[in-house]
Amino acid sequence: MEIDLFAGIPVRDYAEATAWYERLLGAPPSFLPNDTEAVWELAEHRYLFIEVRPEHAGHAMHTVFLGDFDTRISQIAERGLEPAMCETYDNGVRKATFRDPDGNEIGFGGGPA
């Protein structure tokens, strides 16, 4: 069974959010379905999208687990974004949580160092 994932993030300001997610993800959107949405393909059949929905902005919580955690977090820092919070769980798994301009939480997780 093939599964596609589209994880949505409600935002208030399209231009501001698009620019922020370009910095976070290191690339422009993969496609623009309309003038209120932008979509990034994170991996085959796995997408993150923003959509202008001001009444819901700031309530998303998504985590993406990475095989290249340290490299990716370093690259994000080079683009001027720092995590709002970093955690290491008892089993050594690490998580860096970023907050977009609306307060939506986008976390990146990685295996033990």
Coordinates of N, CA, C and O in Angstrom, one line a residue, residues 13-88:
D13 N 0.0 35.0 7.4 CA 0.5 35.8 6.3 C 1.3 34.9 5.4 O 2.3 34.4 5.7
Y14 N 0.8 34.8 4.1 CA 1.4 33.9 3.1 C 2.8 34.2 2.8 O 3.7 33.4 2.9
A15 N 3.1 35.5 2.5 CA 4.5 35.9 2.1 C 5.5 35.7 3.3 O 6.6 35.1 3.0
E16 N 5.1 36.1 4.5 CA 6.0 35.9 5.6 C 6.3 34.4 5.9 O 7.4 34.0 6.1
A17 N 5.2 33.6 5.9 CA 5.3 32.2 6.2 C 6.1 31.5 5.1 O 7.0 30.7 5.4
T18 N 5.9 31.8 3.8 CA 6.6 31.2 2.7 C 8.1 31.5 2.9 O 9.0 30.6 2.8
A19 N 8.5 32.7 3.1 CA 9.9 33.1 3.3 C 10.5 32.3 4.5 O 11.6 31.8 4.4
W20 N 9.8 32.2 5.6 CA 10.3 31.6 6.8 C 10.5 30.1 6.5 O 11.6 29.5 6.8
Y21 N 9.6 29.4 5.9 CA 9.7 28.0 5.6 C 10.8 27.7 4.5 O 11.4 26.7 4.5
E22 N 11.0 28.6 3.6 CA 12.1 28.5 2.7 C 13.4 28.5 3.4 O 14.3 27.7 3.1
R23 N 13.6 29.3 4.4 CA 14.8 29.4 5.3 C 14.9 28.1 6.1 O 16.0 27.5 6.2
L24 N 13.8 27.6 6.7 CA 13.8 26.4 7.5 C 14.2 25.2 6.7 O 15.0 24.4 7.0
L25 N 13.5 25.1 5.5 CA 13.7 23.9 4.7 C 14.8 24.0 3.6 O 15.1 23.0 3.0
G26 N 15.3 25.2 3.4 CA 16.4 25.3 2.5 C 16.1 25.3 1.1 O 17.0 25.1 0.2
A27 N 14.9 25.5 0.7 CA 14.5 25.5 -0.7 C 13.1 26.2 -0.9 O 12.3 26.3 0.1
P28 N 12.9 26.7 -2.1 CA 11.5 27.3 -2.3 C 10.5 26.1 -2.4 O 10.9 24.9 -2.4
P29 N 9.2 26.5 -2.3 CA 8.2 25.4 -2.4 C 8.4 24.5 -3.6 O 8.8 25.0 -4.7
S30 N 8.0 23.3 -3.5 CA 8.0 22.3 -4.6 C 7.0 22.7 -5.6 O 7.1 22.5 -6.8
F31 N 5.8 23.1 -5.1 CA 4.8 23.6 -6.0 C 3.8 24.5 -5.2 O 3.7 24.5 -4.0
L32 N 3.1 25.3 -6.0 CA 2.1 26.3 -5.4 C 0.7 25.9 -6.0 O 0.4 26.3 -7.2
P33 N -0.1 25.2 -5.3 CA -1.4 24.8 -5.8 C -2.4 26.0 -6.1 O -3.2 25.9 -6.9
N34 N -2.2 27.1 -5.3 CA -3.1 28.2 -5.5 C -2.4 29.4 -4.8 O -1.3 29.3 -4.3
D35 N -3.1 30.5 -4.7 CA -2.4 31.7 -4.1 C -2.5 31.8 -2.6 O -2.0 32.8 -2.0
T36 N -3.0 30.7 -1.9 CA -3.0 30.7 -0.4 C -2.3 29.5 0.1 O -2.3 29.3 1.3
E37 N -1.6 28.7 -0.7 CA -0.9 27.5 -0.3 C 0.5 27.4 -0.9 O 0.6 27.8 -2.1
A38 N 1.4 26.8 -0.2 CA 2.7 26.5 -0.7 C 3.1 25.1 -0.1 O 2.8 24.8 1.0
V39 N 3.7 24.2 -1.0 CA 3.9 22.8 -0.6 C 5.4 22.5 -0.9 O 6.0 22.8 -1.9
W40 N 6.0 21.9 0.2 CA 7.4 21.4 0.1 C 7.4 19.9 0.1 O 6.8 19.3 1.0
E41 N 8.1 19.2 -0.8 CA 8.2 17.8 -0.7 C 9.5 17.5 0.1 O 10.6 17.8 -0.3
L42 N 9.3 16.9 1.3 CA 10.4 16.6 2.2 C 11.1 15.3 1.8 O 12.3 15.1 2.0
A43 N 10.3 14.3 1.3 CA 10.8 13.1 0.8 C 9.7 12.5 -0.1 O 8.6 13.1 -0.2
E44 N 10.0 11.5 -0.8 CA 9.1 11.0 -1.8 C 7.7 10.7 -1.1 O 7.7 10.0 -0.1
H45 N 6.7 11.3 -1.6 CA 5.3 11.1 -1.1 C 5.1 11.7 0.3 O 4.1 11.3 0.9
R46 N 5.9 12.6 0.7 CA 5.8 13.2 2.1 C 6.0 14.7 1.9 O 7.1 15.2 1.6
Y47 N 4.9 15.4 2.2 CA 4.8 16.9 2.0 C 4.5 17.6 3.2 O 3.7 17.2 4.1
L48 N 5.0 18.8 3.3 CA 4.6 19.8 4.3 C 4.0 21.0 3.6 O 4.6 21.4 2.6
F49 N 2.9 21.5 4.0 CA 2.3 22.6 3.3 C 1.8 23.7 4.3 O 1.4 23.3 5.4
I50 N 1.9 24.9 3.8 CA 1.3 26.0 4.6 C 0.0 26.4 3.8 O -0.1 26.3 2.6
E51 N -0.9 26.9 4.6 CA -2.2 27.4 4.0 C -2.7 28.6 4.8 O -2.6 28.5 6.0
V52 N -3.1 29.6 4.2 CA -3.6 30.8 4.9 C -4.9 30.4 5.5 O -5.9 30.2 4.8
R53 N -4.9 30.3 6.8 CA -6.1 30.1 7.6 C -5.9 30.8 8.9 O -5.6 30.1 9.9
P54 N -6.1 32.1 8.9 CA -5.7 32.9 10.1 C -6.4 32.4 11.4 O -5.8 32.5 12.5
E55 N -7.6 31.9 11.3 CA -8.3 31.5 12.5 C -7.7 30.3 13.2 O -8.0 30.0 14.3
H56 N -6.9 29.6 12.5 CA -6.3 28.4 13.0 C -4.7 28.5 13.2 O -4.1 27.6 13.7
A57 N -4.2 29.6 12.7 CA -2.7 29.8 12.8 C -2.2 29.6 14.2 O -2.8 30.1 15.2
G58 N -1.0 29.0 14.3 CA -0.3 28.9 15.5 C -0.6 27.6 16.3 O -0.1 27.5 17.4
H59 N -1.3 26.7 15.8 CA -1.7 25.5 16.5 C -1.1 24.2 16.0 O -1.4 23.2 16.5
A60 N -0.3 24.3 14.9 CA 0.3 23.1 14.3 C 1.4 22.6 15.2 O 2.2 23.3 15.8
M61 N 1.6 21.2 15.2 CA 2.7 20.6 15.9 C 3.1 19.4 15.1 O 2.4 18.4 15.0
H62 N 4.3 19.5 14.4 CA 4.7 18.4 13.5 C 6.2 18.1 13.9 O 7.0 19.0 14.2
T63 N 6.6 16.9 13.8 CA 8.0 16.5 14.0 C 8.4 15.6 12.8 O 7.7 14.7 12.4
V64 N 9.6 15.9 12.3 CA 10.2 15.1 11.2 C 11.4 14.5 11.7 O 12.3 15.2 12.3
F65 N 11.5 13.2 11.6 CA 12.7 12.5 12.1 C 13.7 12.4 11.0 O 13.4 12.0 9.9
L66 N 15.0 12.8 11.3 CA 16.0 12.9 10.2 C 17.1 11.9 10.5 O 17.5 11.6 11.6
G67 N 17.7 11.4 9.4 CA 18.9 10.6 9.5 C 20.2 11.4 9.6 O 21.2 10.9 10.1
D68 N 20.1 12.7 9.2 CA 21.2 13.6 9.2 C 21.0 14.8 10.1 O 21.2 15.9 9.8
F69 N 20.5 14.5 11.4 CA 20.1 15.5 12.3 C 21.1 16.7 12.5 O 20.7 17.8 12.3
D70 N 22.3 16.3 12.8 CA 23.3 17.4 13.1 C 23.6 18.3 11.9 O 23.6 19.5 12.0
T71 N 23.7 17.6 10.7 CA 23.9 18.4 9.5 C 22.8 19.3 9.2 O 22.9 20.5 8.9
R72 N 21.6 18.8 9.3 CA 20.4 19.6 9.0 C 20.2 20.8 9.9 O 19.9 21.9 9.5
I73 N 20.4 20.5 11.2 CA 20.2 21.6 12.2 C 21.3 22.7 12.0 O 21.0 23.9 12.1
S74 N 22.5 22.3 11.6 CA 23.6 23.2 11.3 C 23.3 24.0 10.1 O 23.5 25.3 10.1
Q75 N 22.7 23.4 9.1 CA 22.3 24.1 7.8 C 21.2 25.1 8.1 O 21.2 26.2 7.6
I76 N 20.3 24.8 8.9 CA 19.2 25.7 9.3 C 19.8 26.9 10.0 O 19.4 28.0 9.7
A77 N 20.7 26.7 10.9 CA 21.4 27.8 11.7 C 22.1 28.7 10.7 O 22.1 29.9 10.9
E78 N 22.7 28.1 9.7 CA 23.4 28.9 8.7 C 22.5 29.8 7.9 O 22.9 30.9 7.4
R79 N 21.2 29.4 7.9 CA 20.2 30.3 7.2 C 19.5 31.2 8.2 O 18.5 31.9 7.8
G80 N 20.0 31.3 9.4 CA 19.6 32.3 10.3 C 18.5 31.9 11.3 O 17.9 32.8 11.9
L81 N 18.1 30.7 11.4 CA 17.1 30.2 12.3 C 17.7 29.4 13.4 O 18.5 28.5 13.1
E82 N 17.3 29.6 14.6 CA 17.7 28.8 15.7 C 16.5 28.1 16.4 O 15.4 28.7 16.4
P83 N 16.7 26.9 16.9 CA 15.6 26.3 17.6 C 15.1 27.0 18.8 O 15.9 27.6 19.5
A84 N 13.8 27.0 19.0 CA 13.2 27.6 20.3 C 13.5 26.7 21.4 O 13.6 27.2 22.6
M85 N 13.7 25.4 21.2 CA 14.0 24.4 22.3 C 14.7 23.2 21.7 O 14.5 22.8 20.6
C86 N 15.7 22.7 22.5 CA 16.4 21.5 22.2 C 16.2 20.5 23.3 O 16.3 20.9 24.5
E87 N 16.0 19.3 23.0 CA 15.8 18.2 24.0 C 16.6 17.0 23.7 O 16.8 16.7 22.5
T88 N 17.0 16.3 24.7 CA 17.6 14.9 24.5 C 16.8 14.0 25.5 O 16.8 14.3 26.7

